[in-house]
Short mmCIF file of C-alpha atoms (C1' of nucleotides) in Angstrom, two decimals:
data_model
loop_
_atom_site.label_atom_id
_atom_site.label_comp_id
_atom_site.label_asym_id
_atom_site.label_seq_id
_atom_site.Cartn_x
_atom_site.Cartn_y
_atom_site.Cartn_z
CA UNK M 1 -40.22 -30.19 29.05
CA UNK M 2 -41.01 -27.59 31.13
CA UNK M 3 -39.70 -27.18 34.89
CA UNK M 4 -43.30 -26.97 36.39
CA UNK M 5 -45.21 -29.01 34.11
CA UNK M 6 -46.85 -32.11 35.88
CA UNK M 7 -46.53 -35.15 33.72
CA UNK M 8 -50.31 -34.51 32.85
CA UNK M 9 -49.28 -31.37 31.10
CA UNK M 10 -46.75 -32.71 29.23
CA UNK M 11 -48.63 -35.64 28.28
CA UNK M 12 -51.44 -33.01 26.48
CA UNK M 13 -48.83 -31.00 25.32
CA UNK M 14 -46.73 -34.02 23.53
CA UNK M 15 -50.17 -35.69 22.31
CA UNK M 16 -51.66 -32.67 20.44
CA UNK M 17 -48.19 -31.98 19.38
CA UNK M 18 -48.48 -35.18 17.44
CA UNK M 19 -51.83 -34.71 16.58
CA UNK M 20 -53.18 -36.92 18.81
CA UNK M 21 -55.57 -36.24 21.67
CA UNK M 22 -56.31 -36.70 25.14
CA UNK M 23 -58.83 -38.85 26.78
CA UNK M 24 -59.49 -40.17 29.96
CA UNK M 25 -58.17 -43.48 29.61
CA UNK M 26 -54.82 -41.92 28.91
CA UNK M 27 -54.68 -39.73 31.50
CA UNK M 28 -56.02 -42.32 33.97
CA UNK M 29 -53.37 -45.05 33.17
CA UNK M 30 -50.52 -42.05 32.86
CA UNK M 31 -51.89 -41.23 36.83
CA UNK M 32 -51.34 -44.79 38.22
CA UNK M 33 -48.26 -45.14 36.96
CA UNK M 34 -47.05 -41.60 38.64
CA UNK M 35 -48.99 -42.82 41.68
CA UNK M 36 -47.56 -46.64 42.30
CA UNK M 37 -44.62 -47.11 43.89
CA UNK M 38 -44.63 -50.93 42.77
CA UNK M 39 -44.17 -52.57 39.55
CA UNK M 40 -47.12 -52.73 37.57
CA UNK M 41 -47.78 -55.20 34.50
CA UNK M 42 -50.04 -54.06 31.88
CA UNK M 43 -53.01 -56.37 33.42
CA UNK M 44 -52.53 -54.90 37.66
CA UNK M 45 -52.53 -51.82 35.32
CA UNK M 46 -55.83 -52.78 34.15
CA UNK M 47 -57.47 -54.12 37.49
CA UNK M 48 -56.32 -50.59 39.27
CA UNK M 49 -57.99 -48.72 36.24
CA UNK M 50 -61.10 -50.86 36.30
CA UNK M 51 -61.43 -49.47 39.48
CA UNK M 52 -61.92 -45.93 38.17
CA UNK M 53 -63.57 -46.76 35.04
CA UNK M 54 -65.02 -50.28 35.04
CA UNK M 55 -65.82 -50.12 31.17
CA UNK M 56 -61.89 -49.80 29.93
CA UNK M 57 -60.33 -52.31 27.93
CA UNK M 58 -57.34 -54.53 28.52
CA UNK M 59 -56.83 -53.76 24.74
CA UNK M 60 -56.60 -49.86 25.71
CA UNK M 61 -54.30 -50.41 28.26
CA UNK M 62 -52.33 -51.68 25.62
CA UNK M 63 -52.40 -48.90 23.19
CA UNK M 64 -52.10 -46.68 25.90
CA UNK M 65 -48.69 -47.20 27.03
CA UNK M 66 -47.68 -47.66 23.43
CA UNK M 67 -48.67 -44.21 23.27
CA UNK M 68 -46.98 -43.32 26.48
CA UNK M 69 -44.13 -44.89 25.56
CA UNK M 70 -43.99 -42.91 22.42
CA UNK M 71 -44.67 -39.91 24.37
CA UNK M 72 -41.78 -40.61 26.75
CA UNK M 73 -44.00 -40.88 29.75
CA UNK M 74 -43.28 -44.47 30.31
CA UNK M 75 -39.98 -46.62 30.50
CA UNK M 76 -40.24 -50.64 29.22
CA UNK M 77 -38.30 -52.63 31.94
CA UNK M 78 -38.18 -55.99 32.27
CA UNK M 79 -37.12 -58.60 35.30
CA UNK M 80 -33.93 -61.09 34.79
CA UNK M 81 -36.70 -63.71 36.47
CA UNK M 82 -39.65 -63.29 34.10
CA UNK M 83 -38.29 -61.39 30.94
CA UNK M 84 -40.82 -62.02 28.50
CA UNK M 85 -43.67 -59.93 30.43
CA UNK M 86 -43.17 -55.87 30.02
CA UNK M 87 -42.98 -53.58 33.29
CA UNK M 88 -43.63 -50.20 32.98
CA UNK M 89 -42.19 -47.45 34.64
CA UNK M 90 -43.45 -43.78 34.51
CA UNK M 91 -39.94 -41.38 33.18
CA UNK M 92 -40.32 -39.19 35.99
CA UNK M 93 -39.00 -42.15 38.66
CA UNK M 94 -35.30 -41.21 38.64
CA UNK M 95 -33.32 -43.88 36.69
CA UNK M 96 -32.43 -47.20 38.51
CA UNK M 97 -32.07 -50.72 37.75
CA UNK M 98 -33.49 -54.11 39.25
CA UNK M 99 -31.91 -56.78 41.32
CA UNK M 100 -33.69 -59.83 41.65
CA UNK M 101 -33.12 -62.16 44.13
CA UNK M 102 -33.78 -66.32 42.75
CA UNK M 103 -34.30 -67.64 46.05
CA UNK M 104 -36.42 -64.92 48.25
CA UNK M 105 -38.14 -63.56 44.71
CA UNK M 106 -37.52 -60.07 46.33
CA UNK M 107 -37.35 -57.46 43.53
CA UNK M 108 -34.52 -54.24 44.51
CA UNK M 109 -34.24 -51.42 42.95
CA UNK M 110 -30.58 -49.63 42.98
CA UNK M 111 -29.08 -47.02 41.24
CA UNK M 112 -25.54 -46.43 40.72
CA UNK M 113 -23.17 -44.34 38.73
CA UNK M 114 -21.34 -47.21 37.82
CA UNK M 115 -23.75 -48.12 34.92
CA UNK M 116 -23.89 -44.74 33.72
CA UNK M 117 -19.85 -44.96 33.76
CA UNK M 118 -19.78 -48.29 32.18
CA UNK M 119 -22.59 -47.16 29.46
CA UNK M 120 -20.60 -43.94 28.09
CA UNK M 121 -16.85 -45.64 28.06
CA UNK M 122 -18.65 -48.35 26.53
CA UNK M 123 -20.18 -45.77 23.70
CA UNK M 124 -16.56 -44.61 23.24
CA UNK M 125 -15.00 -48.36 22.71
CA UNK M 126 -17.51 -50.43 20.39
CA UNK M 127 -18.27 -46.94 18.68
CA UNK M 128 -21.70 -46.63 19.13
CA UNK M 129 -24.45 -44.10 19.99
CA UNK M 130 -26.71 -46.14 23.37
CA UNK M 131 -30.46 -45.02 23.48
CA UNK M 132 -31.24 -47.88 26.00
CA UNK M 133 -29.43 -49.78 28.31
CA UNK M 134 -30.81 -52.73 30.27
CA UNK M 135 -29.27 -54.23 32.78
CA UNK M 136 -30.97 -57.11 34.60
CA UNK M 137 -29.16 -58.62 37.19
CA UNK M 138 -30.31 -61.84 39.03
CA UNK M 139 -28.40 -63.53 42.33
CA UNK M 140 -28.67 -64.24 45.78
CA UNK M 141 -29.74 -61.24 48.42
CA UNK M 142 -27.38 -60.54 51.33
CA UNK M 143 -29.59 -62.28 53.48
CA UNK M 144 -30.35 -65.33 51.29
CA UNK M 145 -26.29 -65.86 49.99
CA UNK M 146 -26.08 -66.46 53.86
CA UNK M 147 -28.18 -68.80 54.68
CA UNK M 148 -26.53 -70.60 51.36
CA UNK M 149 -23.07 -71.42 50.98
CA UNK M 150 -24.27 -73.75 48.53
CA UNK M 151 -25.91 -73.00 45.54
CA UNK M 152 -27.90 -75.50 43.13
CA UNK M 153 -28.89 -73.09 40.74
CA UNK F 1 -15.83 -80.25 32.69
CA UNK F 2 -13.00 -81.95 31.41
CA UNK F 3 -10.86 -79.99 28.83
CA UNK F 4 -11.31 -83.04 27.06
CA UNK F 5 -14.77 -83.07 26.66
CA UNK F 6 -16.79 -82.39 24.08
CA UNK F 7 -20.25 -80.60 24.85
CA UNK F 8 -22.34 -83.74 23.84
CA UNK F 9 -19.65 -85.91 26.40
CA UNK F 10 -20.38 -83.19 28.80
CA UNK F 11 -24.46 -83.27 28.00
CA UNK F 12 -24.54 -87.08 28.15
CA UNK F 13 -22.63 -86.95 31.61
CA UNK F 14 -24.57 -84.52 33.02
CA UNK F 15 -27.91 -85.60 32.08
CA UNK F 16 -27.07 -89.70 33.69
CA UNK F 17 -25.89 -87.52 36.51
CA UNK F 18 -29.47 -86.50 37.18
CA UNK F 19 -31.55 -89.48 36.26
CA UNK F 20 -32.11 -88.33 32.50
CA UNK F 21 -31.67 -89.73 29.42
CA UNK F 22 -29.50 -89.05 26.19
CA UNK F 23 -32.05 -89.02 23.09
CA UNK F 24 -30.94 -87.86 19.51
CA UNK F 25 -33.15 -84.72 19.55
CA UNK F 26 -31.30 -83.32 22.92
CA UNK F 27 -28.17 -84.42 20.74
CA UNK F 28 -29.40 -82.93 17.61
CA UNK F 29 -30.50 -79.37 19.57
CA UNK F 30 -26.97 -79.04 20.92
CA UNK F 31 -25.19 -79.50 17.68
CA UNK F 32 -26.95 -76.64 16.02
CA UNK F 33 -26.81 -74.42 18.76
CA UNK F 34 -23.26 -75.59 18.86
CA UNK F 35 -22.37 -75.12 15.21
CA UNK F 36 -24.67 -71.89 14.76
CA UNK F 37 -23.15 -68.43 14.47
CA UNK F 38 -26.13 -66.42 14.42
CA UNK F 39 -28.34 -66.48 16.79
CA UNK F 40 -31.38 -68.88 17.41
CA UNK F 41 -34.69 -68.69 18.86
CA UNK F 42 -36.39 -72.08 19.54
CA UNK F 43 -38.37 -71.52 16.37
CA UNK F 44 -35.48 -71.30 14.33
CA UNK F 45 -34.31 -74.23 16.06
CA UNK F 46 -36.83 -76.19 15.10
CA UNK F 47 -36.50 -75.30 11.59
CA UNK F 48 -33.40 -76.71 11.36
CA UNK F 49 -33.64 -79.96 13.48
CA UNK F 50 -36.78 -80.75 11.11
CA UNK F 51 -34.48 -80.75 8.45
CA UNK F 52 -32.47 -83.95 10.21
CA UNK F 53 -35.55 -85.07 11.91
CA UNK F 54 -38.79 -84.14 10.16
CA UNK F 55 -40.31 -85.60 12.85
CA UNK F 56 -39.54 -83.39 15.65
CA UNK F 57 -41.70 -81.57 17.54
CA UNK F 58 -41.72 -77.64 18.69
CA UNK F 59 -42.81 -79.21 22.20
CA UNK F 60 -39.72 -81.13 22.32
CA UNK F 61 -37.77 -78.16 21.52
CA UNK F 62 -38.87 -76.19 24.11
CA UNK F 63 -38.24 -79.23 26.36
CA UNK F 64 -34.99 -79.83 24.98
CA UNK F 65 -34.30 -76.10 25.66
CA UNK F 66 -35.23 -76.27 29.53
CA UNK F 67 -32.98 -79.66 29.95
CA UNK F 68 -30.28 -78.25 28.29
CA UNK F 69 -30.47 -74.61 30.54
CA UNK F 70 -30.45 -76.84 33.33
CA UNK F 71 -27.76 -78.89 31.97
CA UNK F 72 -25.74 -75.75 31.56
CA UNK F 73 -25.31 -76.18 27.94
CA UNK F 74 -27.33 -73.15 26.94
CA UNK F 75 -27.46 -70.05 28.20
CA UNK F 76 -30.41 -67.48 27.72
CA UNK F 77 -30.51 -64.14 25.99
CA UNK F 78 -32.36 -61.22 24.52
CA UNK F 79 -31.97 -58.50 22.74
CA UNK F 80 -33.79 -55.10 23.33
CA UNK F 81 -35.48 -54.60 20.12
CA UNK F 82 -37.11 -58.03 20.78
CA UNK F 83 -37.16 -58.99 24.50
CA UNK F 84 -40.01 -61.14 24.53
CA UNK F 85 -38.70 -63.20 22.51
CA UNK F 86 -35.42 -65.89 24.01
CA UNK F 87 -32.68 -66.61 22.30
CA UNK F 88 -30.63 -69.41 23.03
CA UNK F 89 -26.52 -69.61 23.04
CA UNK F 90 -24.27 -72.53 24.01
CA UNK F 91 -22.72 -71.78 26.96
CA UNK F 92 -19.23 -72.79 24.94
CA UNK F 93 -19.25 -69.08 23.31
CA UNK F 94 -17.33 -67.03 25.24
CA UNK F 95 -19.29 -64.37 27.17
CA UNK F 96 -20.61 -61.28 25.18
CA UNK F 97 -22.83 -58.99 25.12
CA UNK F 98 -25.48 -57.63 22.29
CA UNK F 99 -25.96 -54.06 20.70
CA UNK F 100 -28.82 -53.50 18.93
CA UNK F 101 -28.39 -50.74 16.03
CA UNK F 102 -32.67 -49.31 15.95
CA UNK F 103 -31.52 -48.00 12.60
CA UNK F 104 -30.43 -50.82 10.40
CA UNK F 105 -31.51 -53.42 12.96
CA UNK F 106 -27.82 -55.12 12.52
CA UNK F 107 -27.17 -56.97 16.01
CA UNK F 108 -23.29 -56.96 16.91
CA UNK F 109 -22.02 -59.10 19.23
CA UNK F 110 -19.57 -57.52 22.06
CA UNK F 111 -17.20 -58.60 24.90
CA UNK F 112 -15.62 -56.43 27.23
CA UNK F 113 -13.90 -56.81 30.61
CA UNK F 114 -15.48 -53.53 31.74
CA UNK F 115 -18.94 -55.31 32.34
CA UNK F 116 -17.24 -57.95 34.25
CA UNK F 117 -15.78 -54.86 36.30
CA UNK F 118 -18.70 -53.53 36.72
CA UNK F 119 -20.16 -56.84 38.25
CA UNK F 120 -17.61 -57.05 40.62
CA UNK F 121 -17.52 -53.82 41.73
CA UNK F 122 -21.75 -53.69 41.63
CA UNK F 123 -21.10 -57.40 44.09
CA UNK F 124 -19.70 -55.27 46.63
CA UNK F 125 -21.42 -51.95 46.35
CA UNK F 126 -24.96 -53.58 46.54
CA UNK F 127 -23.88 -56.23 48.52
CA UNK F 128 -25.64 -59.00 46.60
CA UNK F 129 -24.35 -62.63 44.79
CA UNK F 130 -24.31 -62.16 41.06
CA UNK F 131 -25.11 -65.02 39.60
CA UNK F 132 -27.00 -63.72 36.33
CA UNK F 133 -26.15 -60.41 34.61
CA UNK F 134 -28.08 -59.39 31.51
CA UNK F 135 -27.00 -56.55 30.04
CA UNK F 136 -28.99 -55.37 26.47
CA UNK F 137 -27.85 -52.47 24.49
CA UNK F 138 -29.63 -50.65 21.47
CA UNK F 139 -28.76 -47.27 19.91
CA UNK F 140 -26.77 -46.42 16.54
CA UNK F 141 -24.04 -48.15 14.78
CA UNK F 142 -21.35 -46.36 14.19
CA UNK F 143 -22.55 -46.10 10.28
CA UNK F 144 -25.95 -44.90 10.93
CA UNK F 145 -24.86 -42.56 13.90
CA UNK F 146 -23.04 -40.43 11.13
CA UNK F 147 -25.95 -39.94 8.75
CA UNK F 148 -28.22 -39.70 11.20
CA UNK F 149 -27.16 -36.58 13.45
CA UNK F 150 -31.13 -35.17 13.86
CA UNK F 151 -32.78 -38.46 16.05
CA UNK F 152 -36.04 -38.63 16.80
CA UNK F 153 -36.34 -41.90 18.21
"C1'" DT Q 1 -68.22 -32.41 12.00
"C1'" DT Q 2 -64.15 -35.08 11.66
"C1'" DC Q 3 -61.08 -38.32 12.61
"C1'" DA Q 4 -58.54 -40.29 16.59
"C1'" DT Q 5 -59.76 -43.46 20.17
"C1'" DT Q 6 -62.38 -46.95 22.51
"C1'" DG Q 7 -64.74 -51.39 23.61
"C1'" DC Q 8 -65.49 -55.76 22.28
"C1'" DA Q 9 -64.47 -59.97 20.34
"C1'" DA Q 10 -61.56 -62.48 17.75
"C1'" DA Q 11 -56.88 -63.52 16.27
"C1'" DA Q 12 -52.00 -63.82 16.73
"C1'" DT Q 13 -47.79 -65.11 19.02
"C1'" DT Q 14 -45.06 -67.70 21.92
"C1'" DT Q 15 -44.69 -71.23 25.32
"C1'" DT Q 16 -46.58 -74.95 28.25
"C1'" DT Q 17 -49.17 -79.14 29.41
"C1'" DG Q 18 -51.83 -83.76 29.34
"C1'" DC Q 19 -51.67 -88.09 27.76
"C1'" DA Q 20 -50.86 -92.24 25.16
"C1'" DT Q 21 -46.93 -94.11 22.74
"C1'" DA Q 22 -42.02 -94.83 21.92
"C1'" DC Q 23 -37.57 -95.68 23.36
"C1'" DG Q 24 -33.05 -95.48 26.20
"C1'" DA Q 25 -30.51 -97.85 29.83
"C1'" DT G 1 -38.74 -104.09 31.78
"C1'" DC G 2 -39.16 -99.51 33.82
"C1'" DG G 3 -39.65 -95.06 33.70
"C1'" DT G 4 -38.08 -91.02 31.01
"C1'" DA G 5 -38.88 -88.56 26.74
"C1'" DT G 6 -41.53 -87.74 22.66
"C1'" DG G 7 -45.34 -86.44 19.44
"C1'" DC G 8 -49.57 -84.64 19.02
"C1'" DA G 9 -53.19 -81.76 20.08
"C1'" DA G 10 -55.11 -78.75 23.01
"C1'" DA G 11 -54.55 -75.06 26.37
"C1'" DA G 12 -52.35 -71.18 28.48
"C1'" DA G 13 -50.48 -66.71 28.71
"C1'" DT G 14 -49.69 -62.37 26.81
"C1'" DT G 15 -50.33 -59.00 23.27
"C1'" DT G 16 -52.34 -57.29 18.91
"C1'" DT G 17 -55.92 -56.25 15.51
"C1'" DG G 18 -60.51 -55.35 12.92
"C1'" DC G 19 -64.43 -52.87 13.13
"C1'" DA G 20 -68.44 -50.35 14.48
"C1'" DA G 21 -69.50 -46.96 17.93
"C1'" DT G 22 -67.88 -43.07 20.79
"C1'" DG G 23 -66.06 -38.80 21.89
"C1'" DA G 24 -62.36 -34.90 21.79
"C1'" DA G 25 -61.16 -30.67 19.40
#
DNA sequence: TTCATTGCAAAATTTTTGCATACGA
DNA sequence: TCGTATGCAAAAATTTTGCAATGAA
């Protein structure tokens, strides 16, 4: 919202403005996300909370980044390699997409105006208003595609 | 393969090709991904090869399902209301993409060249092999865009 | 004090696996 | 016949839910 809010702030500020309230779980799962610089799952969330509160809940973790999510603190993303399980991103990271590579398993991030170009001439010709976009994309590193000309899979 | 083929020729070669077998559930599985136009998860699969084969198991389904990935017969999608959840398309539809309308929960199918651009271009720029681009889309139809001008999701 | 939130355990959902039997080539 | 594929049941993996107890405002 507010130039020098901290995502903290805004978190108490969007919770009570929904009549919900803050606790220390929330806060404590909003500050590892803003902390990591790694993709987290909702269980390494979990084991890194456990570490500050050893009583919380897998289940909380859970409703927490519903919440968070609802708040617009956290982003859903998801891996071309393993879509079914949820990654979640804290808003404030800047946006950026995910390459991954199928034969190293290395995970890049990237970010690129082209997406953002594709994504509003693509609003204009299907005639549509985009709240999401994701864009997984899966394929051989520059180091792996040379080491292999030929490809299997 | 051959412009001749049909996609059960083409399964049947393929799977010989690599030591597997032709069995009427992989034959059955094709045929209604083949003559579906909606789209399928591997539940919904089931519930219609049970209905030629009341026999069939969900097992085999998902079985069927990996073969047939492998075969290249199927390809893999999601949608971003749902992504947890796989949907499966023969690879004989042309390529297209999904939008999601959050509103009245219609899925439309898509195809545009500027996503195949914008692989290209994204090849070069990040300096990667594409070999897998998933692109979801949700937001508002066109019809629910217009009555819907205040959003709060 | 009040009601949202948590912890715990149990359930739900979706997919995978082990193993004996069936069946394709 | 030989070994792959299937059916069945059980397990695995991930997420959700019910409910009594806790704790924020």
């Amino acid at each position: 919202m507010d130039k020098n809010s901290t995502p903290l702030i805004t978190l108490n500020q969007s919770l009570h403005a929904s009549g919900r309230r803050m606790t220390s779980q929330r806060a404590l799962v909003l500050k590892i996300l803003e902390e990591s610089t790694e993709h987290l799952d909702a269980e390494t969330i979990w084991e890194r909370a456990k570490a500050q509160d050893e009583r919380i809940n897998l289940a909380t973790i859970y409703r927490t980044l519903i919440v968070l999510k609802e708040m617009r603190m956290v982003d859903l993303r998801y891996f071309a390699r393993d879509h079914k399980r949820e990654i979640y991103e804290p808003t404030s990271k800047p946006e950026h997409y995910h390459f991954t590579c199928t034969k190293c398993g290395n995970i890049t991030e990237f970010s690129t105006n082209r997406i953002n170009r594709m994504r509003s001439q693509l609003q204009n010709e299907i005639g549509v208003v985009l709240t999401h976009t994701c864009v997984c994309l899966e394929g051989y590193c520059h180091r792996c595609a040379e080491k292999n000309t030929h490809n299997t899979e």
